[in-house]
Amino acid sequence: MSETVIETRRLSKEYIRDEFHITALQDVDLEVKRGEFVALMGPSGSGKSTLLHLIAAMDVPTSGEIKVLGQDLRKLSDRAIARWRNENVGFVFQSFNLIPVLTALENVELPLKLTPLKKQERIDHAVTALKLVGLGDRLGHYPRQLSGGQEQRVAIARAIVTDPALILADEPTGNLDAASAEDILHLLARLNQEFGKTVVMVTHDPHAARFASVVHHLEKGRLLPMNGNP
Amino acid sequence: MLRHLPLVLKNAWRNRRRTVLTILSMGVSLMILGLMMAIYHAFYFTNTPPEQDLRLVTRNKVSLALPMPQFYGDRIRQIPGVREVEAEQWFGGVYIDNRPEHLFARLAVEPDKFFTIYPDVNIPDEQKKAFQQERSACIAGRELAQKQHWNLGDRITIEGDIFPVNLEFTLRGIFDAKDAFMNRSLYFNREYLEQSLPQARRGLVGTFTILANSPDNVPRIERAVDSQFQNSPIQTKTETQSAFGLSFLAFLGNVKLILLSVCGAVTFTILLVSANTIAMSVRERVHEVGVLKTLGYTSEAILGIILGEAVAISLVGAMLGLLMAQLMSAVVRAMPTFNDQLETLTIQPSVAVLCLGVAAMIGLASAFVPAYHASRTPIVEALRSTE
């Protein structure tokens, strides 16, 4: 039986905006096995991104339990969580979020600066990651010198450069044209199939969800019962 | 932290116009600060030459403008440790007219003791003898002689203002001295002045210059002279020659307070300017703070990166400021001054280090609050920031 890498039990998240209580997630029970490519689908405001943030320990739940890669995230200190995230999670944003003053190579090198690797080792790793996403010839380019699809590839290279077990992608194709989106989805699928990465992708695009092996639907903060593969 | 240096420097250079303006404002402020500190250092921390360490000056305790009886010199000479005492008198007067190029110090001295008191005065023996033997002889520092185009044998007339006599001298010597003030001054025989004055104004002395036989005796002589005349109608104030030189600054007011006030005001102003700039810069990048945290950067690492950026900008500004301050020092050195220390004004290494330290502190202090808040912003909130 495959190892469970993400497990949530009655996971809930509430926000307080001014005097209003907003329930972003309610009693979510989710299980993701190692090597799965999971798509989280749902309309805007359904809690997809909130769930992704909780899995990445970028936010804390209001109640419930969450274990990622066997780690109870609620028991870790801020410093330990940062280290855990650096080592185990690669995050891909919808809007790429590259640092504009750094080149592609420097952007990809950023997470490695938190590791004990030496400068040359960091560069070697970053070059390898960029070659893997097909940007070996764009090392010295700044984000403004790249197309949207290329920027997202750099962001994916940055997400995988520390060789994390888990890749979390928040609407990775949301800002891309159809052709670039297709490339990115193929790339994520390749990382899942060839390199065994567990991928959790938030999307509201049914076409994108077809690349996933498992699809979960959220609505109004609740995880709907699974109805099989798309 | 060093591995984040490229990010720190690139962030600092992100908004070039703002960074350049910040560096310039920091540079101008640090130039003023550096110059003030250099002047402060020159006035209060400059080591005196060894020969000056042995010299003391006694004056009327009430005011430098009031004289003392001549016989005080004999009493002072009897104090153990005193090697020589010389009476001196500021003459003032007018040479040709009152235009700045004709203004220089004219002092009546005792030629037979003058060269003992000031062994660092370098003058040919025959000129020294001529000065000592001829009542109306005078000697001038080389800088003054060159400026006035004087040659040996020239006749120089000084019209009295403090003293009701006009004196005519013959230039018998041109000397070189380490002391810049002396190099720009004219010295003549006090005996000549005495004999030219009405009887009622004779026998009075402006200052006594004392030469101690050892630096160890200087503090004791200082106390002994003043206590000697403590119960006299005219009391004295004795101090080292360097302290006496600084007492002229008192005419300008509380110079220490003025200098420190300017330094404080400059530091506070640049702190506000820098704080405003850094706050603006950090506010624009809260979103990136969220990205860095997502990559695994801790709040502390982010705090260090932002503080490092502020310190880098401050230090570059400070280096520019120190360079400008050094240029300004050269301008001050070239200007006519009333103070020897200003003649050699320069940005000492200690002043430079202090200025860089102040700049680093300004960088840290101005950036700490915005950097701390940014680094503590929760990731999701930071990522939501669109400013």
Coordinates of C-alpha atoms in Angstrom, one line a residue:
Chain A
M1 CA 0.0 0.0 0.0
S2 CA 1.3 3.5 -0.9
E3 CA 2.6 5.8 1.8
T4 CA 0.3 8.6 2.7
V5 CA 2.1 12.0 2.3
I6 CA -0.8 14.3 3.1
E7 CA -3.4 13.5 5.7
T8 CA -6.0 16.0 7.1
R9 CA -8.8 15.2 9.6
R10 CA -11.7 17.7 10.1
L11 CA -9.4 20.5 8.9
S12 CA -11.0 23.9 9.2
K13 CA -9.9 27.4 8.6
E14 CA -11.8 30.5 9.6
Y15 CA -10.8 34.1 9.0
I16 CA -12.1 37.2 10.7
R17 CA -12.4 40.2 8.4
D18 CA -13.6 43.2 10.3
E19 CA -16.5 41.8 12.3
F20 CA -17.3 39.0 9.9
H21 CA -16.3 35.3 10.4
I22 CA -15.5 33.7 7.1
T23 CA -15.2 29.9 6.9
A24 CA -12.7 29.1 4.2
L25 CA -12.4 25.4 5.0
Q26 CA -14.7 23.2 7.0
D27 CA -14.0 19.7 8.2
V28 CA -11.9 18.6 5.3
D29 CA -10.6 15.1 5.3
L30 CA -8.0 14.5 2.6
E31 CA -5.5 11.8 2.0
V32 CA -2.9 12.0 -0.7
K33 CA -0.6 9.1 -1.4
R34 CA 3.1 9.3 -2.5
G35 CA 3.4 9.7 -6.2
E36 CA -0.1 10.9 -6.9
F37 CA -0.9 13.9 -9.1
V38 CA -3.8 15.5 -7.3
A39 CA -6.0 18.3 -8.7
L40 CA -8.0 20.4 -6.3
M41 CA -10.9 21.9 -8.2
G42 CA -13.6 24.3 -7.3
P43 CA -15.0 27.7 -8.0
S44 CA -13.4 30.9 -6.7
G45 CA -13.6 31.1 -2.9
S46 CA -14.2 27.4 -2.5
G47 CA -11.1 27.1 -0.3
K48 CA -8.7 25.4 -2.8
S49 CA -5.8 27.8 -2.2
T50 CA -6.4 27.9 1.5
L51 CA -6.1 24.1 1.6
L52 CA -2.9 24.3 -0.4
H53 CA -1.5 27.0 2.0
L54 CA -2.3 24.8 5.0
I55 CA -0.5 21.8 3.3
A56 CA 2.5 24.0 2.7
A57 CA 2.4 25.3 6.3
M58 CA 2.1 28.8 5.0
D59 CA -1.0 29.2 7.2
V60 CA -2.3 27.6 10.4
P61 CA -5.6 25.8 10.6
T62 CA -8.3 27.0 13.0
S63 CA -9.0 23.4 14.0
G64 CA -8.4 19.8 12.9
E65 CA -5.3 17.8 12.2
I66 CA -2.9 17.9 9.4
K67 CA 0.1 15.7 8.7
V68 CA 2.4 16.2 5.7
L69 CA 5.2 13.8 5.0
G70 CA 4.6 12.3 8.4
Q71 CA 5.1 15.6 10.2
D72 CA 2.4 17.1 12.4
L73 CA 2.9 20.7 11.3
R74 CA 1.2 22.2 14.3
K75 CA 4.0 20.9 16.5
L76 CA 6.8 22.7 14.7
S77 CA 8.2 26.1 15.5
D78 CA 8.3 28.9 12.9
R79 CA 12.0 28.3 12.3
A80 CA 11.5 24.5 12.0
I81 CA 8.6 25.0 9.6
A82 CA 10.6 27.3 7.4
R83 CA 13.4 24.7 7.2
W84 CA 10.9 21.9 6.6
R85 CA 9.3 23.8 3.8
N86 CA 12.6 24.5 2.2
E87 CA 13.6 20.8 2.3
N88 CA 10.3 19.2 1.5
V89 CA 8.0 21.5 -0.5
G90 CA 8.3 23.2 -3.8
F91 CA 5.7 25.8 -4.4
V92 CA 4.6 27.2 -7.8
F93 CA 2.5 30.3 -7.9
Q94 CA 0.0 31.5 -10.4
S95 CA 1.8 34.7 -11.0
F96 CA 5.3 33.1 -11.0
N97 CA 6.6 35.4 -8.2
L98 CA 10.2 35.5 -9.4
I99 CA 12.4 38.2 -7.9
P100 CA 12.7 40.8 -10.6
V101 CA 16.3 41.9 -9.8
L102 CA 17.7 38.4 -10.0
T103 CA 18.5 36.4 -13.1
A104 CA 16.8 33.0 -13.8
L105 CA 19.9 31.3 -12.4
E106 CA 19.9 33.5 -9.2
N107 CA 16.1 33.0 -8.7
V108 CA 16.5 29.2 -8.9
E109 CA 19.6 29.4 -6.6
L110 CA 17.6 31.2 -3.9
P111 CA 16.2 28.2 -2.0
L112 CA 19.6 26.6 -2.1
K113 CA 21.1 29.5 -0.2
L114 CA 19.5 28.1 2.9
T115 CA 21.3 24.8 2.5
P116 CA 24.9 24.1 3.5
L117 CA 25.8 23.7 -0.2
K118 CA 28.9 25.6 -1.5
K119 CA 28.5 28.3 -4.2
Q120 CA 29.6 26.1 -7.1
E121 CA 27.4 23.2 -5.9
R122 CA 24.4 25.6 -5.7
I123 CA 25.1 26.8 -9.2
D124 CA 25.4 23.3 -10.5
H125 CA 22.1 22.3 -9.0
A126 CA 20.3 25.4 -10.3
V127 CA 21.7 24.9 -13.8
T128 CA 20.5 21.3 -13.7
A129 CA 17.0 22.4 -12.7
L130 CA 16.9 25.0 -15.4
K131 CA 18.0 22.5 -18.0
L132 CA 15.4 20.1 -16.8
V133 CA 12.6 22.7 -17.5
G134 CA 14.2 23.5 -20.9
L135 CA 15.8 26.8 -20.0
G136 CA 19.5 25.9 -20.0
D137 CA 20.1 28.7 -22.5
R138 CA 18.3 31.4 -20.4
L139 CA 20.4 31.3 -17.2
G140 CA 21.4 35.0 -17.3
H141 CA 18.0 36.3 -18.3
Y142 CA 16.0 38.5 -16.0
P143 CA 12.3 37.7 -15.5
R144 CA 11.4 40.8 -17.6
Q145 CA 13.4 39.2 -20.5
L146 CA 11.4 36.0 -20.4
S147 CA 7.9 35.1 -21.7
G148 CA 5.2 34.1 -19.2
G149 CA 5.7 30.4 -20.0
Q150 CA 9.4 30.7 -19.5
E151 CA 8.9 32.6 -16.2
Q152 CA 6.7 29.8 -15.0
R153 CA 9.3 27.2 -16.0
V154 CA 11.9 29.2 -13.9
A155 CA 9.4 29.1 -11.0
I156 CA 9.1 25.3 -11.4
A157 CA 12.9 25.0 -11.5
R158 CA 13.0 27.0 -8.3
A159 CA 10.4 24.7 -6.8
I160 CA 12.3 21.5 -7.6
V161 CA 15.9 22.6 -7.1
T162 CA 16.0 21.4 -3.5
D163 CA 14.6 18.0 -4.7
P164 CA 11.4 18.2 -2.5
A165 CA 9.1 15.3 -2.2
L166 CA 6.0 17.5 -2.6
I167 CA 5.2 20.0 -5.3
L168 CA 2.3 22.3 -4.7
A169 CA 1.1 24.4 -7.5
D170 CA -1.5 27.2 -7.1
E171 CA -3.2 27.8 -10.5
P172 CA 0.1 27.3 -12.3
T173 CA -1.5 27.9 -15.7
G174 CA -3.8 30.7 -14.7
N175 CA -1.7 33.5 -16.2
L176 CA -0.5 31.6 -19.4
D177 CA -1.7 31.2 -22.9
A178 CA -3.0 27.8 -24.0
A179 CA 0.3 26.6 -25.5
S180 CA 2.4 27.6 -22.5
A181 CA -0.2 26.2 -20.1
E182 CA 0.0 22.9 -22.0
D183 CA 3.8 22.9 -21.7
I184 CA 3.7 23.6 -18.0
L185 CA 1.1 20.8 -17.4
H186 CA 3.3 18.4 -19.3
L187 CA 6.2 19.5 -17.2
L188 CA 4.4 18.9 -13.9
A189 CA 3.2 15.5 -15.2
R190 CA 6.7 14.6 -16.1
L191 CA 8.0 15.5 -12.7
N192 CA 5.3 13.3 -11.2
Q193 CA 5.8 10.4 -13.5
E194 CA 9.5 10.4 -14.2
F195 CA 10.8 11.8 -10.9
G196 CA 8.1 10.4 -8.6
K197 CA 7.2 13.8 -7.2
T198 CA 3.8 14.1 -5.4
V199 CA 2.0 17.0 -7.0
V200 CA -1.0 18.8 -5.7
M201 CA -2.3 21.4 -8.1
V202 CA -5.1 23.9 -7.6
T203 CA -7.0 24.6 -10.7
H204 CA -10.5 25.5 -11.9
D205 CA -9.6 24.4 -15.5
P206 CA -11.0 21.0 -16.3
H207 CA -8.5 20.6 -19.0
A208 CA -5.6 21.0 -16.6
A209 CA -7.3 18.6 -14.2
R210 CA -7.1 15.9 -16.8
F211 CA -3.3 15.7 -16.2
A212 CA -4.0 14.7 -12.6
S213 CA -4.4 11.1 -11.4
V214 CA -6.8 12.1 -8.7
V215 CA -9.3 15.0 -8.7
H216 CA -10.9 16.5 -5.6
H217 CA -13.6 19.1 -5.7
L218 CA -14.2 21.7 -3.1
E219 CA -17.2 23.9 -2.7
K220 CA -17.9 26.5 0.0
G221 CA -15.0 25.1 2.0
R222 CA -16.1 21.5 2.0
L223 CA -14.4 18.7 0.2
L224 CA -17.0 16.9 -2.0
P225 CA -17.1 13.1 -2.1
M226 CA -14.8 11.7 -4.7
N227 CA -16.4 10.7 -8.0
G228 CA -13.3 9.1 -9.6
N229 CA -10.9 10.3 -12.2
P230 CA -12.0 13.0 -14.6
Chain B
M1 CA 24.6 36.4 5.7
L2 CA 27.3 36.8 3.1
R3 CA 25.6 34.3 0.8
H4 CA 22.7 36.8 0.7
L5 CA 24.9 39.7 -0.2
P6 CA 24.1 39.6 -4.0
L7 CA 20.4 39.8 -3.2
V8 CA 21.1 42.6 -0.6
L9 CA 23.0 44.6 -3.2
K10 CA 20.6 44.0 -6.0
N11 CA 17.7 45.0 -3.9
A12 CA 19.5 48.2 -2.8
W13 CA 20.0 49.1 -6.5
R14 CA 16.4 48.1 -7.4
N15 CA 15.1 51.7 -7.6
R16 CA 18.1 53.5 -8.9
R17 CA 16.8 57.0 -8.7
R18 CA 15.7 56.6 -5.1
T19 CA 18.9 54.9 -4.1
V20 CA 21.0 57.5 -5.7
L21 CA 19.1 60.3 -4.0
T22 CA 19.3 58.5 -0.7
I23 CA 23.0 58.0 -1.1
L24 CA 23.4 61.7 -2.0
S25 CA 21.4 62.9 1.0
M26 CA 23.3 60.6 3.2
G27 CA 26.6 61.7 1.6
V28 CA 25.9 65.4 2.2
S29 CA 24.9 64.8 5.8
L30 CA 27.9 62.6 6.5
M31 CA 30.1 65.2 4.9
I32 CA 28.8 67.8 7.4
L33 CA 29.1 65.2 10.2
G34 CA 32.6 64.1 9.1
L35 CA 33.8 67.7 8.9
M36 CA 32.3 68.6 12.3
M37 CA 33.9 65.5 13.8
A38 CA 37.2 66.3 12.2
I39 CA 37.1 69.8 13.6
Y40 CA 36.1 68.4 17.0
H41 CA 39.0 65.9 16.8
A42 CA 41.4 68.6 15.7
F43 CA 40.5 70.9 18.5
Y44 CA 40.2 68.5 21.4
F45 CA 42.1 65.3 20.5
T46 CA 45.1 66.4 18.5
N47 CA 48.4 65.4 20.1
T48 CA 50.6 68.4 20.7
P49 CA 54.2 68.5 19.5
P50 CA 56.7 67.5 22.2
E51 CA 58.1 71.0 22.5
Q52 CA 54.6 72.4 23.1
D53 CA 54.1 69.9 25.9
L54 CA 56.7 71.8 27.9
R55 CA 55.2 75.2 27.4
L56 CA 52.6 76.9 29.6
V57 CA 51.0 80.3 29.2
T58 CA 50.0 82.5 32.1
R59 CA 47.5 85.3 31.6
N60 CA 45.3 87.6 33.7
K61 CA 42.5 85.4 35.2
V62 CA 39.8 88.0 34.4
S63 CA 40.6 88.4 30.8
L64 CA 43.2 88.0 28.2
A65 CA 42.8 91.7 27.4
L66 CA 43.9 92.7 30.9
P67 CA 47.7 92.8 31.6
M68 CA 49.7 91.6 34.5
P69 CA 52.6 93.2 36.4
Q70 CA 56.0 92.5 34.8
F71 CA 57.5 91.4 38.1
Y72 CA 55.3 88.3 38.1
G73 CA 57.8 86.9 35.6
D74 CA 60.5 86.9 38.3
R75 CA 58.2 85.2 40.8
I76 CA 57.3 82.5 38.3
R77 CA 60.9 81.9 37.4
Q78 CA 61.6 80.9 41.1
I79 CA 59.1 78.0 41.0
P80 CA 60.9 74.7 40.9
G81 CA 60.8 73.0 37.5
V82 CA 60.6 76.3 35.5
R83 CA 63.4 76.5 33.1
E84 CA 62.6 79.9 31.5
V85 CA 59.9 82.6 31.5
E86 CA 59.3 85.1 28.8
A87 CA 57.0 88.1 28.8
E88 CA 55.0 88.6 25.6
Q89 CA 52.6 91.3 24.5
W90 CA 50.1 91.3 21.8
F91 CA 50.6 94.7 20.0
G92 CA 47.8 94.7 17.5
G93 CA 48.2 97.9 15.4
V94 CA 47.7 98.5 11.7
Y95 CA 50.2 97.7 8.9
I96 CA 49.4 99.9 5.9
D97 CA 45.7 99.5 6.3
N98 CA 43.1 97.1 7.7
R99 CA 42.6 95.0 4.5
P100 CA 42.7 91.3 5.2
E101 CA 46.0 90.8 3.3
H102 CA 47.7 93.2 5.8
L103 CA 46.3 91.5 8.9
F104 CA 48.8 89.4 10.9
A105 CA 49.9 88.9 14.5
R106 CA 52.5 91.3 15.9
L107 CA 53.9 90.3 19.2
A108 CA 56.4 92.0 21.5
V109 CA 58.8 89.3 22.9
E110 CA 62.1 89.1 24.8
P111 CA 64.7 88.2 22.1
D112 CA 67.2 86.8 24.7
K113 CA 64.7 84.3 25.9
F114 CA 62.5 83.8 22.8
F115 CA 64.7 81.1 21.2
T116 CA 65.0 79.2 24.4
I117 CA 61.3 79.1 24.8
Y118 CA 60.7 78.2 21.2
P119 CA 63.6 75.9 20.3
D120 CA 61.8 74.8 17.2
V121 CA 62.2 78.2 15.6
N122 CA 64.7 77.8 12.8
I123 CA 66.7 80.9 12.0
P124 CA 70.3 81.6 10.9
D125 CA 72.6 82.5 13.7
E126 CA 73.5 85.9 12.4
Q127 CA 69.9 86.8 12.0
K128 CA 69.2 85.6 15.5
K129 CA 72.0 87.7 16.9
A130 CA 70.8 90.8 14.9
F131 CA 67.4 90.4 16.4
Q132 CA 68.8 90.1 19.9
Q133 CA 71.2 93.0 19.6
E134 CA 69.2 95.6 17.7
R135 CA 66.4 97.3 19.7
S136 CA 64.2 98.0 16.7
A137 CA 64.8 94.7 14.9
C138 CA 62.0 92.4 14.1
I139 CA 61.7 88.9 12.7
A140 CA 59.0 87.4 10.6
G141 CA 57.8 83.9 9.8
R142 CA 58.7 82.8 6.3
E143 CA 55.0 82.5 5.2
L144 CA 54.3 86.1 6.3
A145 CA 57.6 87.5 4.7
Q146 CA 56.7 85.8 1.4
K147 CA 53.1 87.0 1.5
Q148 CA 54.2 90.6 2.2
H149 CA 57.2 90.4 -0.2
W150 CA 59.6 91.4 2.6
N151 CA 63.3 91.0 2.4
L152 CA 65.9 91.4 5.1
G153 CA 66.6 95.0 5.8
D154 CA 63.1 96.2 4.9
R155 CA 61.6 98.8 7.1
I156 CA 58.2 98.0 8.5
T157 CA 55.9 100.5 10.2
I158 CA 53.1 99.5 12.5
E159 CA 50.6 102.1 13.6
G160 CA 49.5 101.5 17.2
D161 CA 45.8 101.2 18.1
I162 CA 45.8 99.4 21.5
F163 CA 49.0 101.2 22.3
P164 CA 49.4 104.9 21.5
V165 CA 52.6 104.6 19.6
N166 CA 53.8 104.0 16.1
L167 CA 56.7 101.6 15.8
E168 CA 59.1 101.3 13.0
F169 CA 61.1 98.1 12.7
T170 CA 63.9 96.8 10.5
L171 CA 63.4 93.2 9.3
R172 CA 66.5 91.3 10.6
G173 CA 65.4 87.7 10.4
I174 CA 63.1 85.3 8.6
F175 CA 62.5 82.1 10.4
D176 CA 60.8 78.7 9.9
A177 CA 58.7 77.2 12.6
K178 CA 56.6 74.1 13.0
D179 CA 53.8 76.2 14.4
A180 CA 51.7 77.6 11.6
F181 CA 50.7 80.6 13.6
M182 CA 54.3 81.6 14.2
N183 CA 55.0 81.3 10.5
R184 CA 52.5 83.9 9.8
S185 CA 53.5 86.3 12.7
L186 CA 55.9 89.2 13.3
Y187 CA 58.0 89.4 16.5
F188 CA 59.8 92.4 17.8
N189 CA 61.7 93.5 20.9
R190 CA 59.4 94.2 23.9
E191 CA 62.0 96.5 25.3
Y192 CA 61.5 98.7 22.2
L193 CA 57.7 98.8 23.0
E194 CA 58.3 99.6 26.6
Q195 CA 60.6 102.5 25.9
S196 CA 58.1 103.9 23.4
L197 CA 55.2 103.9 25.8
P198 CA 54.3 106.6 28.3
Q199 CA 55.6 105.9 31.8
A200 CA 52.2 105.0 33.1
R201 CA 51.7 102.1 30.7
R202 CA 55.1 100.5 31.2
G203 CA 55.8 97.4 33.2
L204 CA 52.8 95.5 32.1
V205 CA 52.7 92.2 30.4
G206 CA 50.0 90.4 28.3
T207 CA 51.1 86.9 28.8
F208 CA 54.0 84.9 30.3
T209 CA 55.2 81.9 28.3
I210 CA 56.8 79.4 30.6
L211 CA 59.2 76.6 29.6
A212 CA 59.2 73.6 32.0
N213 CA 62.2 71.5 32.3
S214 CA 60.2 68.3 32.1
P215 CA 56.6 67.3 31.0
D216 CA 56.1 65.7 34.4
N217 CA 56.5 69.1 36.0
V218 CA 53.9 70.9 33.8
P219 CA 50.8 70.1 35.9
R220 CA 52.5 71.1 39.1
I221 CA 53.8 74.4 37.6
E222 CA 50.4 75.1 36.3
R223 CA 49.0 74.9 39.9
A224 CA 51.9 76.5 41.5
V225 CA 51.8 79.7 39.4
D226 CA 48.2 80.4 40.0
S227 CA 48.4 79.6 43.7
Q228 CA 51.3 82.0 43.9
F229 CA 49.1 84.9 42.9
Q230 CA 45.9 83.6 44.4
N231 CA 45.8 86.4 47.1
S232 CA 47.1 89.1 44.8
P233 CA 44.9 91.9 43.3
I234 CA 45.6 90.5 39.9
Q235 CA 45.2 86.7 39.8
T236 CA 46.5 84.5 37.0
K237 CA 45.3 81.6 34.9
T238 CA 48.0 79.2 33.8
E239 CA 47.4 76.5 31.2
T240 CA 49.3 74.5 28.7
Q241 CA 50.0 76.2 25.4
S242 CA 47.6 73.9 23.6
A243 CA 44.8 74.6 26.1
F244 CA 45.6 78.4 25.8
G245 CA 45.2 78.1 22.0
L246 CA 41.8 76.5 22.5
S247 CA 40.7 79.2 24.9
F248 CA 40.5 81.5 21.8
L249 CA 37.7 79.3 20.6
A250 CA 35.7 80.4 23.6
F251 CA 35.3 83.8 21.9
L252 CA 33.0 82.0 19.5
G253 CA 30.8 80.6 22.2
N254 CA 30.6 77.0 23.5
V255 CA 32.3 75.4 20.5
K256 CA 32.0 71.9 21.9
L257 CA 28.2 72.3 22.3
I258 CA 27.9 73.9 18.9
L259 CA 29.8 71.1 17.2
L260 CA 28.0 68.4 19.1
S261 CA 24.6 70.0 18.4
V262 CA 25.3 70.2 14.7
C263 CA 26.4 66.6 14.7
G264 CA 23.2 65.6 16.6
A265 CA 20.9 67.5 14.3
V266 CA 22.5 66.1 11.2
T267 CA 22.3 62.6 12.5
F268 CA 18.7 62.9 13.5
T269 CA 17.7 64.5 10.2
I270 CA 19.4 61.8 8.1
L271 CA 17.8 59.2 10.3
L272 CA 14.3 60.5 9.4
V273 CA 15.2 60.8 5.7
S274 CA 16.6 57.3 5.6
A275 CA 13.7 55.8 7.7
N276 CA 11.2 57.3 5.2
T277 CA 13.1 55.9 2.2
I278 CA 13.5 52.4 3.7
A279 CA 9.9 52.2 4.9
M280 CA 8.8 53.1 1.3
S281 CA 11.1 50.5 -0.2
V282 CA 10.1 47.7 2.2
R283 CA 6.4 48.4 1.8
E284 CA 6.7 47.9 -1.9
R285 CA 8.2 44.5 -1.4
V286 CA 6.1 42.8 1.3
H287 CA 4.8 40.5 -1.4
E288 CA 8.4 39.3 -2.1
V289 CA 8.8 38.7 1.6
G290 CA 5.9 36.2 1.3
V291 CA 7.7 34.6 -1.6
L292 CA 11.0 34.3 0.3
K293 CA 9.2 32.8 3.2
T294 CA 7.5 30.3 1.0
L295 CA 10.9 29.2 -0.2
G296 CA 11.9 28.6 3.4
Y297 CA 13.5 31.9 4.5
T298 CA 13.0 32.6 8.2
S299 CA 11.8 35.9 9.6
E300 CA 15.3 36.5 10.9
A301 CA 16.9 35.9 7.5
I302 CA 14.5 38.3 5.9
L303 CA 15.1 40.9 8.7
G304 CA 18.9 40.5 8.0
I305 CA 18.5 41.0 4.3
I306 CA 16.5 44.2 4.6
L307 CA 18.7 45.6 7.3
G308 CA 21.8 44.7 5.2
E309 CA 20.3 46.6 2.3
A310 CA 19.8 49.7 4.5
V311 CA 23.3 49.5 6.0
A312 CA 24.8 49.0 2.5
I313 CA 23.1 52.2 1.2
S314 CA 24.1 54.1 4.4
L315 CA 27.7 53.0 4.1
V316 CA 28.0 53.9 0.4
G317 CA 26.5 57.3 1.3
A318 CA 29.0 57.6 4.2
M319 CA 32.0 56.8 2.0
L320 CA 30.9 59.5 -0.4
G321 CA 30.3 61.9 2.5
L322 CA 33.8 61.2 3.9
L323 CA 35.3 61.8 0.5
M324 CA 33.5 65.1 0.2
A325 CA 34.5 66.0 3.8
Q326 CA 38.1 65.3 3.0
L327 CA 37.8 67.7 0.1
M328 CA 36.2 70.3 2.4
S329 CA 39.0 69.8 4.8
A330 CA 41.5 70.8 2.1
V331 CA 39.4 73.9 1.5
V332 CA 39.5 74.8 5.2
R333 CA 43.2 74.2 5.3
A334 CA 43.7 76.6 2.4
M335 CA 41.7 79.3 4.2
P336 CA 43.2 81.8 6.6
T337 CA 42.3 80.5 10.1
F338 CA 42.8 81.7 13.6
N339 CA 43.6 78.2 14.9
D340 CA 46.6 76.0 14.3
Q341 CA 44.6 72.8 14.4
L342 CA 42.5 73.9 11.4
E343 CA 45.8 74.3 9.5
T344 CA 46.2 70.6 9.4
L345 CA 42.5 69.6 9.4
T346 CA 42.0 66.2 7.9
I347 CA 39.6 63.3 8.2
Q348 CA 41.5 61.1 10.7
P349 CA 41.1 57.3 10.4
S350 CA 39.4 57.3 13.8
V351 CA 36.9 60.0 12.6
A352 CA 36.3 58.0 9.4
V353 CA 35.6 54.8 11.3
L354 CA 33.3 56.7 13.7
C355 CA 31.4 58.2 10.7
L356 CA 31.0 54.8 9.1
G357 CA 29.8 53.4 12.4
V358 CA 27.3 56.2 12.8
A359 CA 26.1 55.6 9.2
A360 CA 25.7 51.9 9.9
M361 CA 23.7 52.7 13.0
I362 CA 21.5 55.1 11.0
G363 CA 20.9 52.3 8.5
L364 CA 20.0 49.8 11.2
A365 CA 17.9 52.2 13.2
S366 CA 16.0 53.6 10.2
A367 CA 15.2 50.2 8.8
F368 CA 14.6 48.2 11.9
V369 CA 10.9 48.9 12.4
P370 CA 9.7 48.5 8.8
A371 CA 12.0 45.5 8.3
Y372 CA 10.8 43.9 11.6
H373 CA 7.1 44.3 10.6
A374 CA 7.7 43.0 7.1
S375 CA 9.6 40.0 8.3
R376 CA 6.8 39.1 10.8
T377 CA 4.0 39.5 8.3
P378 CA 2.3 36.1 7.9
I379 CA 3.0 34.5 4.5
V380 CA -0.5 34.5 3.2
E381 CA -1.0 38.1 4.2
A382 CA 2.3 39.1 2.6
L383 CA 1.4 37.2 -0.6
R384 CA -1.8 39.1 -0.7
S385 CA 0.0 42.4 -0.6
T386 CA -0.1 44.1 -3.9
E387 CA 1.6 47.5 -3.1

